[in-house]
Structure formats: C-alpha cells, structure tokens
Coordinates of C-alpha atoms in Angstrom, one line a residue:
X27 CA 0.0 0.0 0.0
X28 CA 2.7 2.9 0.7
X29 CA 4.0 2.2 -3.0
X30 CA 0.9 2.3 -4.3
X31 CA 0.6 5.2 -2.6
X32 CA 4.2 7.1 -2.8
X33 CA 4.2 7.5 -6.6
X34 CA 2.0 9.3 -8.7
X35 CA -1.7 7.7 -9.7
X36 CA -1.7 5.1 -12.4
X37 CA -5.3 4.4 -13.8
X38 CA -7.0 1.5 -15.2
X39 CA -10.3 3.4 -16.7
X40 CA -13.1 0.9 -17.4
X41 CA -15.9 1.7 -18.7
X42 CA -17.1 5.9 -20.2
X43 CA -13.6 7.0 -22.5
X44 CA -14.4 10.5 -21.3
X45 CA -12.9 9.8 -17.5
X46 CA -9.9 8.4 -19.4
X47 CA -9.6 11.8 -21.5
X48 CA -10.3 13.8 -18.5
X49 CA -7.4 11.7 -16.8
X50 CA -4.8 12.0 -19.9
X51 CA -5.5 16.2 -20.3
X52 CA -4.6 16.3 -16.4
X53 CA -1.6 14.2 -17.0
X54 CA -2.4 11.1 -15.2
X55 CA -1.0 7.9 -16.4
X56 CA -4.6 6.5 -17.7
X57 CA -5.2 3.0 -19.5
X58 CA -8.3 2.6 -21.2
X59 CA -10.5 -0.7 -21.3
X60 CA -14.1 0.0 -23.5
X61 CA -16.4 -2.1 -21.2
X62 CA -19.9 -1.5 -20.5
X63 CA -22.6 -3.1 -18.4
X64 CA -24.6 -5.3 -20.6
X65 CA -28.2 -3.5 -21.0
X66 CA -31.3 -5.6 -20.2
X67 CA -31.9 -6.4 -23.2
X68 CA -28.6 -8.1 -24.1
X69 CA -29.7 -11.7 -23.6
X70 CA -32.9 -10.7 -25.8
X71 CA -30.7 -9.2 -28.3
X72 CA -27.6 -11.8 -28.6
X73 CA -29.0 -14.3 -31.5
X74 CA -30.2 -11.5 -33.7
X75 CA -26.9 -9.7 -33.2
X76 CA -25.1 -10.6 -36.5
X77 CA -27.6 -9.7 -38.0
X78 CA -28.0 -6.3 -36.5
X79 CA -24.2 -5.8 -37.2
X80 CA -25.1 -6.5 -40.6
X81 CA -28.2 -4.3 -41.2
X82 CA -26.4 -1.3 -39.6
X83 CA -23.7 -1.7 -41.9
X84 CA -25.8 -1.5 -44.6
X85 CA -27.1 1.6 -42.9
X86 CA -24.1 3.3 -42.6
X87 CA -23.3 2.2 -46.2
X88 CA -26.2 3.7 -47.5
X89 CA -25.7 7.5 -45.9
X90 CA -21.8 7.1 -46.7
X91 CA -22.9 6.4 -50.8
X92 CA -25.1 9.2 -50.8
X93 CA -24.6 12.1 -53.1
X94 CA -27.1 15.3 -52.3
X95 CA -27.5 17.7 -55.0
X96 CA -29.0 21.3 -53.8
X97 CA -31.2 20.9 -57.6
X98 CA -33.9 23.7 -57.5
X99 CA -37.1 25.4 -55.5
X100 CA -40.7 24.4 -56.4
X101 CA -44.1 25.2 -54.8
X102 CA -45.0 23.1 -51.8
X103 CA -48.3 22.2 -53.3
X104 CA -46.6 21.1 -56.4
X105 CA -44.2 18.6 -54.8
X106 CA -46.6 17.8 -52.5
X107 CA -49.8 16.9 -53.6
X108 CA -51.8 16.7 -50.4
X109 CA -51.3 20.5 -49.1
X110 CA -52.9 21.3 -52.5
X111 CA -55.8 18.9 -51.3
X112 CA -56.9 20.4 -48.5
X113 CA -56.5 22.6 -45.5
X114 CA -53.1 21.0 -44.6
X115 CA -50.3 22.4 -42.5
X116 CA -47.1 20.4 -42.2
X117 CA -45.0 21.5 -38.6
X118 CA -41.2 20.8 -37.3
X119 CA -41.2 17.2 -35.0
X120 CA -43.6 14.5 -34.4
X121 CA -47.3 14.6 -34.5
X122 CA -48.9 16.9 -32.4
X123 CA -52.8 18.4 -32.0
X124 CA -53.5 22.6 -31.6
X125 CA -54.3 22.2 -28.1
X126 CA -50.8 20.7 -26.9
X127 CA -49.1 22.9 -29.2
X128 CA -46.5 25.9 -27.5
X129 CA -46.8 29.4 -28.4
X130 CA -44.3 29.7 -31.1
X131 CA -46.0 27.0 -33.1
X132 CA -49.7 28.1 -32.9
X133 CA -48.7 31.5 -33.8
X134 CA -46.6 30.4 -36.8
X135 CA -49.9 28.1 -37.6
X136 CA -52.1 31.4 -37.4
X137 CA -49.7 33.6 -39.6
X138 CA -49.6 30.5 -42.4
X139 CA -53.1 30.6 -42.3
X140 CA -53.3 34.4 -42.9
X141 CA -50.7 34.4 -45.3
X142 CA -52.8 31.3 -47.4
X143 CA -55.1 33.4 -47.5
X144 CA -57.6 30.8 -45.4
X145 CA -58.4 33.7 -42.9
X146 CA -58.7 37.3 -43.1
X147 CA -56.6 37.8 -39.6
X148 CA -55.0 36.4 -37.0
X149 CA -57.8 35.9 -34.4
X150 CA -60.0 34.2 -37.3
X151 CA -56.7 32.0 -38.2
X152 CA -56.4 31.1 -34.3
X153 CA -60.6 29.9 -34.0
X154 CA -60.4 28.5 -37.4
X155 CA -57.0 26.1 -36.1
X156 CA -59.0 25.7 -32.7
X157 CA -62.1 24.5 -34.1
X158 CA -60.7 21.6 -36.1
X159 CA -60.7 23.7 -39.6
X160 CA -57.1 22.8 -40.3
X161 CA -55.1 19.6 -40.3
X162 CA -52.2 19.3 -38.9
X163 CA -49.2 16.5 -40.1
X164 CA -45.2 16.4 -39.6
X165 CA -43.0 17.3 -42.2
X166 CA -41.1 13.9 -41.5
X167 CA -44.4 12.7 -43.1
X168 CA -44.2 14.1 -46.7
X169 CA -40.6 13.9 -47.5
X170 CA -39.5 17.3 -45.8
X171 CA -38.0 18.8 -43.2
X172 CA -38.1 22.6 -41.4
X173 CA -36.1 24.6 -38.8
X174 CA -38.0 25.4 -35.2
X175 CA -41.8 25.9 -36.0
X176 CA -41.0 24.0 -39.1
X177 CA -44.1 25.4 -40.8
X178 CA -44.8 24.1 -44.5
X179 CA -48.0 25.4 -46.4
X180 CA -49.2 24.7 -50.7
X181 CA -47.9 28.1 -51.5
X182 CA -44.1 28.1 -50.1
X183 CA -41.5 27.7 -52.2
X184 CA -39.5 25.0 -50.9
X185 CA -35.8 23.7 -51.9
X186 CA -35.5 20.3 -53.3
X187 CA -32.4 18.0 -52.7
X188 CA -31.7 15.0 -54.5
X189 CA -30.0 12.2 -53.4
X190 CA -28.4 10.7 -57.2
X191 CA -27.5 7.9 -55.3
X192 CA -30.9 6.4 -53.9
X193 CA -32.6 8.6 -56.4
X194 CA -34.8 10.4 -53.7
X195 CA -35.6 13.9 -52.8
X196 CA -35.9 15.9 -49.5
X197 CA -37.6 19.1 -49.3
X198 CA -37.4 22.2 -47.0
X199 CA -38.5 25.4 -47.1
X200 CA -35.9 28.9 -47.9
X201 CA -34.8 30.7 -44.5
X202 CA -36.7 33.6 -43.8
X203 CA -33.1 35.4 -42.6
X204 CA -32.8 36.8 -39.4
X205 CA -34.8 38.8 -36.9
X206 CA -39.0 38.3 -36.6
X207 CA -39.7 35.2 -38.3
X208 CA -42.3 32.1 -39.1
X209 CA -39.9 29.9 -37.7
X210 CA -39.7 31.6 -34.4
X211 CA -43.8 31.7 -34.4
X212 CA -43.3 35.9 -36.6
X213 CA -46.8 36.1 -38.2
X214 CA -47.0 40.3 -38.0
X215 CA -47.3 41.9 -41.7
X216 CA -43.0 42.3 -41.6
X217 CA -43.1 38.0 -41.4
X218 CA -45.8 38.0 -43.6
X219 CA -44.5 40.4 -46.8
X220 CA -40.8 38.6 -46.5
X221 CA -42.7 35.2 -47.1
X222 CA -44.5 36.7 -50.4
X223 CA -41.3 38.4 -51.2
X224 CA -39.6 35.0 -51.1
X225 CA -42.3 32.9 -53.1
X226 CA -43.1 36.1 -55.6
X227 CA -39.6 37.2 -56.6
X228 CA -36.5 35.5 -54.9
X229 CA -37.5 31.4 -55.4
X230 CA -38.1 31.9 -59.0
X231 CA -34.3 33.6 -59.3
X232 CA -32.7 31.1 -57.5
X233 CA -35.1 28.3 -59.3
X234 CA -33.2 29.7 -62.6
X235 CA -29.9 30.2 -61.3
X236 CA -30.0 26.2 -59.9
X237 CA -31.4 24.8 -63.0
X238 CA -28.8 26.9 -64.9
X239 CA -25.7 25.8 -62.9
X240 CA -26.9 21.7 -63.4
X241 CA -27.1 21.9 -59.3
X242 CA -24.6 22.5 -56.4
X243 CA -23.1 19.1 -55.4
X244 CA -23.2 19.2 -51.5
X245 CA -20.6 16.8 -50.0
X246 CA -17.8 18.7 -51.2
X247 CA -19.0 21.9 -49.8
X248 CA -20.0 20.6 -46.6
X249 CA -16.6 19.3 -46.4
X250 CA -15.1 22.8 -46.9
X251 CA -17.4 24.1 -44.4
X252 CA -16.1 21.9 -42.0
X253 CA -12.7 22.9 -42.4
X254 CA -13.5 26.4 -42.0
X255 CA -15.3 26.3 -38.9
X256 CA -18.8 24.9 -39.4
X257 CA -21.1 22.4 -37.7
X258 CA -23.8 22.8 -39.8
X259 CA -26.5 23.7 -37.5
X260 CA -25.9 27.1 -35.4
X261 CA -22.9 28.4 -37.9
X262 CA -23.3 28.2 -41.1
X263 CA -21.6 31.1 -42.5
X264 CA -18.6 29.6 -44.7
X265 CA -21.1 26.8 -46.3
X266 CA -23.6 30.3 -46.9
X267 CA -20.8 32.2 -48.3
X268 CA -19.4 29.3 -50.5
X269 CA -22.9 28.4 -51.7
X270 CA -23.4 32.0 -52.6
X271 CA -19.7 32.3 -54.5
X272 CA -21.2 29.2 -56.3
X273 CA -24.3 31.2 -57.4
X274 CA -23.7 33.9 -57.8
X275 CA -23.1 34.0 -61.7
X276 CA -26.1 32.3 -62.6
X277 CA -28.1 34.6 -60.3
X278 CA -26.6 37.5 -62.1
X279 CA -27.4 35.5 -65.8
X280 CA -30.9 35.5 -64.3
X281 CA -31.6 38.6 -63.4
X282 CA -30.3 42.1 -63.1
X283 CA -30.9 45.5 -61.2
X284 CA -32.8 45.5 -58.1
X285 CA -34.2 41.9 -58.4
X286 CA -30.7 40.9 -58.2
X287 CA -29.3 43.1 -55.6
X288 CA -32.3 42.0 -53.4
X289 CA -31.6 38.8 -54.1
X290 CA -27.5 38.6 -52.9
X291 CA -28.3 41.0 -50.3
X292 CA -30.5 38.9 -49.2
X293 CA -28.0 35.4 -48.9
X294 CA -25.2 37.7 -48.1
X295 CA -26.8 39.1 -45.0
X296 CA -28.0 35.8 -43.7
X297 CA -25.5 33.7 -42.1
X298 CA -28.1 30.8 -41.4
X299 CA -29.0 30.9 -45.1
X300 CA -27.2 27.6 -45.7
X301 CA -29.1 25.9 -42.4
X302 CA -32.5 24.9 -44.6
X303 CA -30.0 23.4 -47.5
X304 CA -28.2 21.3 -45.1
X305 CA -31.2 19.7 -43.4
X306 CA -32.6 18.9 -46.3
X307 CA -29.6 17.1 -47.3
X308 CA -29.0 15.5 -44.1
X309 CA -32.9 14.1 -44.4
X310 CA -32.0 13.0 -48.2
X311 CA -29.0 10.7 -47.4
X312 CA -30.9 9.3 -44.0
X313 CA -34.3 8.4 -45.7
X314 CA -32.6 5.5 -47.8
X315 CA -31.7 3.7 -44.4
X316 CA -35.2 4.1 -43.3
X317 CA -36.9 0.2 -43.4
X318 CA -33.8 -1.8 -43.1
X319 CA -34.8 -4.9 -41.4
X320 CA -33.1 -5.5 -37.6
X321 CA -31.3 -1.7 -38.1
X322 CA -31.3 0.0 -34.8
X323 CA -30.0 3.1 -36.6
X324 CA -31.7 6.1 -35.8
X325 CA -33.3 7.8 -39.0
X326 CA -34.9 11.2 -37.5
X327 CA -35.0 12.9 -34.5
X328 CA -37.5 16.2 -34.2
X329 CA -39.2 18.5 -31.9
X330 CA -42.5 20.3 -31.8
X331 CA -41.9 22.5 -28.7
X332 CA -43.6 19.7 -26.5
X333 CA -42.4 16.5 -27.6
X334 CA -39.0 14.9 -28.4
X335 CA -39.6 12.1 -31.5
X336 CA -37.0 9.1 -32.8
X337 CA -37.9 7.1 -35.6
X338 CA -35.6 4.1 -35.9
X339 CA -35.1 1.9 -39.1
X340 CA -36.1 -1.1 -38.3
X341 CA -39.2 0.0 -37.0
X342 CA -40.7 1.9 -39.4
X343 CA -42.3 5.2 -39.2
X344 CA -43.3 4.7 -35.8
X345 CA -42.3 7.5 -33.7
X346 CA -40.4 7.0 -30.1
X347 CA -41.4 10.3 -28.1
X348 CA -41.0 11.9 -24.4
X349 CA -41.5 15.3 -23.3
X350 CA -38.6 17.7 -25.0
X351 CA -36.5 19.3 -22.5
X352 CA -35.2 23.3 -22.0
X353 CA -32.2 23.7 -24.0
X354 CA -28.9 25.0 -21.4
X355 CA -27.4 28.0 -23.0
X356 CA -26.7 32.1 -23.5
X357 CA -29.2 34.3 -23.6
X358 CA -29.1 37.6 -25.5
X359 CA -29.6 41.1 -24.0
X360 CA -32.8 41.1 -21.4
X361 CA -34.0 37.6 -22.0
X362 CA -33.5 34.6 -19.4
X363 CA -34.3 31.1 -19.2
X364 CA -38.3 32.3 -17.9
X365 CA -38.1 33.5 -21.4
X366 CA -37.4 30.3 -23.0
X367 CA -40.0 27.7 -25.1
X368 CA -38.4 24.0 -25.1
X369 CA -36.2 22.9 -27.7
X370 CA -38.2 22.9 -31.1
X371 CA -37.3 21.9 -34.8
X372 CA -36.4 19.2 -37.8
X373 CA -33.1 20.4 -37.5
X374 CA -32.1 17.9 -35.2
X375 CA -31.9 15.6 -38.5
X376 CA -28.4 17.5 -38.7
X377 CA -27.1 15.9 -35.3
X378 CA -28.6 12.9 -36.7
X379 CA -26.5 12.7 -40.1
X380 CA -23.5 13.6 -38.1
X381 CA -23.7 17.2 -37.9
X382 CA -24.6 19.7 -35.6
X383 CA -23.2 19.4 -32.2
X384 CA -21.7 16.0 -33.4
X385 CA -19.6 17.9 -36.0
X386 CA -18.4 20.7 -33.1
X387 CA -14.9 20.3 -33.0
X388 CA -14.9 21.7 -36.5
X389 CA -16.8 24.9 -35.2
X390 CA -15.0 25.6 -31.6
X391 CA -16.6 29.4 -31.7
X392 CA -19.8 27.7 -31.6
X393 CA -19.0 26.0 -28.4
X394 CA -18.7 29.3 -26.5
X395 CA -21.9 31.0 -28.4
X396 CA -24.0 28.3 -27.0
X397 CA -22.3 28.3 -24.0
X398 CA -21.2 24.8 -24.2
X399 CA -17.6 26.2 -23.4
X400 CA -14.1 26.2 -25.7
X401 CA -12.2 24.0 -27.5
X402 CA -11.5 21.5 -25.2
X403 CA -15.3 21.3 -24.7
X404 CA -16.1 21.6 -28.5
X405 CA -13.6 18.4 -28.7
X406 CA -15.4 16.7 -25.8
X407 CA -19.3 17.1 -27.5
X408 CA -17.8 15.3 -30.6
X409 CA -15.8 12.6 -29.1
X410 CA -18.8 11.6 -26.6
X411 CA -21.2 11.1 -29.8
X412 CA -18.7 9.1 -31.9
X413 CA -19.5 6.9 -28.8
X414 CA -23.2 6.4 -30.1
X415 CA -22.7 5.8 -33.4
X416 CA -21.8 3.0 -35.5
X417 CA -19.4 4.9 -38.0
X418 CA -17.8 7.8 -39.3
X419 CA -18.0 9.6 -42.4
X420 CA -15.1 10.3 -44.1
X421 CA -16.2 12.9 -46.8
X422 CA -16.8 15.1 -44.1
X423 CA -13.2 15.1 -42.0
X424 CA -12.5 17.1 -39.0
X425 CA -9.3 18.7 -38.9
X426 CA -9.3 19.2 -35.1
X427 CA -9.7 15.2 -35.2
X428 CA -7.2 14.3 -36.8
X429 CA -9.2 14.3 -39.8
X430 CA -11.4 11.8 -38.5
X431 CA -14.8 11.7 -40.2
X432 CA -17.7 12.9 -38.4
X433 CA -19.4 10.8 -36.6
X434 CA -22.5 8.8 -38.6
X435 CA -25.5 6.5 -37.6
X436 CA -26.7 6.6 -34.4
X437 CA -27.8 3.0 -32.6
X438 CA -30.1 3.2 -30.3
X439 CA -28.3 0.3 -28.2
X440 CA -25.5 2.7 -27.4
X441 CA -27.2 5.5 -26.4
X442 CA -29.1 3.2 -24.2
X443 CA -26.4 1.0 -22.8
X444 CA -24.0 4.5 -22.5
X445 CA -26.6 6.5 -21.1
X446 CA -25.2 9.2 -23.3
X447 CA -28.0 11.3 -24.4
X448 CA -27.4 12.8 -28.0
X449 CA -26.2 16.8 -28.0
X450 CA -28.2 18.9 -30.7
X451 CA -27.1 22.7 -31.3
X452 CA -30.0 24.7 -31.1
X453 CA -31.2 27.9 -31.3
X454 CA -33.9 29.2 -28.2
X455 CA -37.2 30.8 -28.8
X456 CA -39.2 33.0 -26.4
X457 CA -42.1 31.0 -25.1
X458 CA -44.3 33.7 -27.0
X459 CA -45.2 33.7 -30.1
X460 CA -43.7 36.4 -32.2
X461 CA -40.9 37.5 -30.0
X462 CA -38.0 35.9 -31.7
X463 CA -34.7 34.0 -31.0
X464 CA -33.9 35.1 -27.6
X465 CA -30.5 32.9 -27.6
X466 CA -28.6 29.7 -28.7
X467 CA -27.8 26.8 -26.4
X468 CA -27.1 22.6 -26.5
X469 CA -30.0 20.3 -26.2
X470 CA -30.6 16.9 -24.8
X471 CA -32.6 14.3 -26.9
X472 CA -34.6 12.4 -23.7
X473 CA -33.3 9.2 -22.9
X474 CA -36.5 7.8 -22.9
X475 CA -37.3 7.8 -26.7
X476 CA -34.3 5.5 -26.9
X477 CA -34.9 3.1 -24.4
X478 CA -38.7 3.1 -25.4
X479 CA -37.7 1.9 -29.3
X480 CA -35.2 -0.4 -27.7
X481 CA -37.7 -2.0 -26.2
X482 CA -40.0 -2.0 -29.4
X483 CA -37.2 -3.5 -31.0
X484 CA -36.2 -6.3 -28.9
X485 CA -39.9 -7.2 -28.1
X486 CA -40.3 -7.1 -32.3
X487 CA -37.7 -10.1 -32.6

C-alpha cells in the first residue's frame, strides 16, 4: 500500500472513454478498457446480433454512398400533392394536435393561415386552427423537413435536394433570414411580406440560377465548411458564403438591377441561409436507411416545442417520443431562461447525419456562443457522440480530429447502454409567439425515446 501510494496515480479506466480523456489532459497515467454493463436487453438481443451488425452496416453504407445535390425550388403544393388537397399544415417534430401545441407554433400556424389566404386575420386563423378547420401532419411525413416551428403550407417555395444515389428527394423550405420570423412563431405583416417576397420574386431567381448551374453538389462543400469552422446547424456562415460564390453567376445570368441586388443582399446578410440546405440534405441521405430490417439506426430525431420524437429503421415510421427538455445556453440582452420555449425543430436531423453538435470540433466558436464552453469542450461534444454511433463519415473530416470523419448513424443500443443522451445545437425561442430567437444553447434528446424503441425493437424479434 505505501508504493501504491508514494508514486504518482496510475489508472486502469473501465468503462465511459471520457474519465480516461479527463485523466490524460490532467496528466495522469490512464489505461483505457471499452467495457460497458450489458443493458437488459442483451440476452434478448444476442441471436439477432449478426444480424444487426449486418443491417447497420448497410445503414451506414447507404448514408456514406449518398450524393445530395441542392437541384432547384418548387411550390410546396406542387411537390406535395396533399397541401394542394386540402387545408393542410405540415410542422417541425412528431405529430402533435392545436391544443398541446407551445406558443411559437400556434402563432406560426395562425400567420400561415393568414398568409394562405384561409383567414382574413390572426384571431379568425387562431378559431379556425382551434375549431378543427385545419389539419395538422409532420414534415417527417411528406418527405420534408423545417427549422423550429418548421411550418410548411401549398404556396411556399420549398428547396428540393436529391440524393443521385438512392434517387430520392428531401424538401425544405428557404430561410426567412434573421430577426421576426415564421420559424420563431413571426406572423406580424413584416413576417408575412418577406414570405410573399420569397415565393413572388426570390425562389423563382434562385429556381433559374440552380437549373442553370446543373445543381450544387453538397458533400464537397459541406466538407469545406467543415474545415473552416462549421457544424452545420448554429454556424453556417462559410457553407452560406461558399454556396453564394457558387451562385452567384447564374443569379446575375438570371436577373439584373434590383431583383438581383435584393436577391444577394438577401443570402449575403443571412449567415443561417445555408441551415435549410443542409437539413434537407441531411434528411435526403438518411431516408434511404429508413426500413432496413433489424437496423437500430436512428433515421430522425424532431421536436415540436412539446415532444421529443425518434424514428428508428427497423421499426418503421413509428415515432419514439417523451416530453422535449429546455435547452442550457446564452441568452441575448434582457431575456433569461423564464423567457425560454423547449427545444423545437427538424433540425435535429443535422445531429442525426453527423452534424450539428456531433460535427463541433470543426466549429470551436460555436461551443462558446452556446455556452457549451471552448475547445477543449467543443472536442469533448464530438468525441462523446462518436461513442453512439456505428461509423464515421469520411467525406466530411474534421481537422481538429485528426481528420477523423464525423461521426455517422446513431444505434439506439448505445445510447441506451452509454446513457449518453445525444447533443443537438439549437437555437432558443421565447415561449411567446412572435418575439423571436432570444439565444442559442445545447440540447438533450430524452433518454427515454431511446430506451422506449429499444424495447419496441427487442420485443419485435
């Protein structure tokens, strides 16, 4: 005992890598053995697990082939067919009726259905959704994705990826920019003329400029982004700029004068401009893995301002959901945490492709702008989710890595047997509607939607 004792510690670390890391940056002599305690469902789970192994391999094969092309901007109603059908209104996360819905999203539902022209203000909007007038459906449902409220209606113009690989498409609408906006439940006449300004003027330009270039190819640039400091989710400022260098010439084919100037004023002075274009990608190479017998890859995660949702491969389009918790973050100038809606958005599908707060040692500033820390701690998010998933992805290296490709797929098994709950980047609403992003913070996904499709999954055998 007094050698053990005289010399400095040496550690045998079994079990979580990040006590070992914590160990090594303080010097300590640290041997790492990956063990974990077997979950309960192990036993259930041992015949079928070759066949897992297998199935999420194919998963992971599957996002790692894809090739997302950003390839032009069409009406909602046009791509799809239902919201031309009826009174439909697609929303950010899993299903969820008017009366359970948080402030942001019913007044984002009331300005859609003023600016649809379904309601001559926003009190006859607000009876109209309360009464049963409107239907409500996930974006997840139709093929599309949206940031926060999420809000898709027929007349949008939304941006359509394709995946040349799989030959599928993923949809989302064009970001409104920043300030009072749908997104953050905006449905004043301010939200309401930049939406008509966007489907009237700007989405046909860009429609032209697209289809003129033959499409922007998006794993290159995303990999460029990376490289010069993006995650993806709350910065996207090289991957806007780079996208804009890339249209720039056919925007200025397509038009001229003020149409034009509007137009790269418009991308230029958005830093999130590039957010919409990258969930919709990220949803366009998951989508293929969706249906792959005994896959416990996870294929969405979303959030409605009251409920967290996972849908897994294996099972389907059932969704997994728990209550969504408060995002921990900064707040700008005068607003607080009483300020704050829960966590809210599709964008989550970014975390889920391997971006987003599992992407954030490529983006260190983003660590300390939502208040996660610095680069130490932006290293940290990154390493603890390579510990969910079943691969990386290495078109999209991280330089602060080693290169190391982001990390890809996540498996419900190791979330639940790690206990890790999956970090998403997120920006904060105020709990009213039409007040705005009132900060930017790190989210949890609840535990619960994993263990509960675990459970699903392990039963389905």
């Amino acid at each position: 005992m007094h050698s053990l004792l005289g010399g400095p510690p040496r550690v045998v670390n079994i079990g979580l890598a990040g006590f070992a890391r914590d160990l090594a940056q303080n010097s300590v002599a640290v041997v790492q053995v990956d063990w974990r305690p077997p979950s309960k469902y192990a036993s259930l789970l041992a015949p079928r697990i070759d066949a897992i192994e297998r199935a999420n391999a194919e998963a992971l094969a599957r996002v790692l082939a894809a090739d997302p092309w950003l390839a032009g901007v069409r009406r909602a109603g046009e791509l799809i067919p239902a919201l031309d059908a009826e009174l439909l209104i697609l929303h950010a996360g899993p299903p969820i009726e008017w009366a359970r819905m948080c402030g942001p999203l019913r007044g984002a539902v009331c300005g859609a259905i003023v600016y649809e022209g379904w309601a001559c203000d926003l009190a006859a909007a607000e009876a109209l959704a309360a009464r049963g007038g409107v239907r409500f459906a996930p974006n997840h449902h139709f093929g599309a994705v949206g940031p926060m409220t999420g809000i898709t209606t027929r007349s949008q113009p939304l941006l359509v990826i394709q995946n040349r690989t799989a030959d599928n498409r993923a949809l989302c609408a064009i970001n409104e920019g920043l300030g009072k906006v749908m997104r953050f439940g905006g449905n004043d006449a301010e939200v309401l003329a930049r939406l008509a300004w966007l489907r009237d003027e700007f989405a046909p330009l860009l429609d032209a400029a697209l289809r003129a270039s033959g499409g922007i190819a998006l794993n290159p640039l995303i990999a460029r982004g990376l490289a010069m400091g993006d995650e993806m989710h709350q910065r996207n400022v090289a991957c806007t700029s780079l996208l804009l260098r890339a249209l720039a010439p056919h925007l200025a084919r397509a038009a001229s004068g003020t149409p034009l100037a509007r137009a790269l004023e418009f991308i230029a002075g958005n830093d999130q401009f590039f957010l919409n274009v990258a969930m919709a990608m990220a949803k366009s190479m998951l989508d293929p893995t969706q249906g792959i017998a005994e896959c416990t890859v996870v294929t969405a995660m979303a959030r409605n301002g009251t409920d967290f949702g996972i849908r897994v491969s294996a099972l389907g389009e059932r969704w997994f959901t728990a209550p969504v918790e408060m995002p921990q973050g900064l707040y700008f100038p005068g607003y607080s945490a009483a300020d704050a809606n829960p966590d809210m958005g599709d964008s989550a599908i970014l975390e889920t492709a391997g971006l987003g707060a599992f992407a954030m040692a490529a983006a260190p500033a983003v660590a300390g702008f939502v208040g996660a820390g610095g680069f130490a701690d932006a290293l940290a998010y990154s390493r603890a989710m390579s510990e969910l998933t079943v691969g990386r992805n290495a078109r999209w290296p991280i330089p602060a890595l080693e290169f190391a490709g982001t990390p890809s797929g996540v498996d419900i098994r190791r979330v639940v047997e790690t206990g890790i709950a999956p970090a998403i980047n997120t920006g904060i609403a105020h709990r009213r509607a039409g007040v705005g992003q009132v900060g930017a913070g790190v989210a949890r996904a609840p535990l619960a939607c994993f263990e509960q499709a675990l459970a699903a999954f392990a039963n389905a055998g």
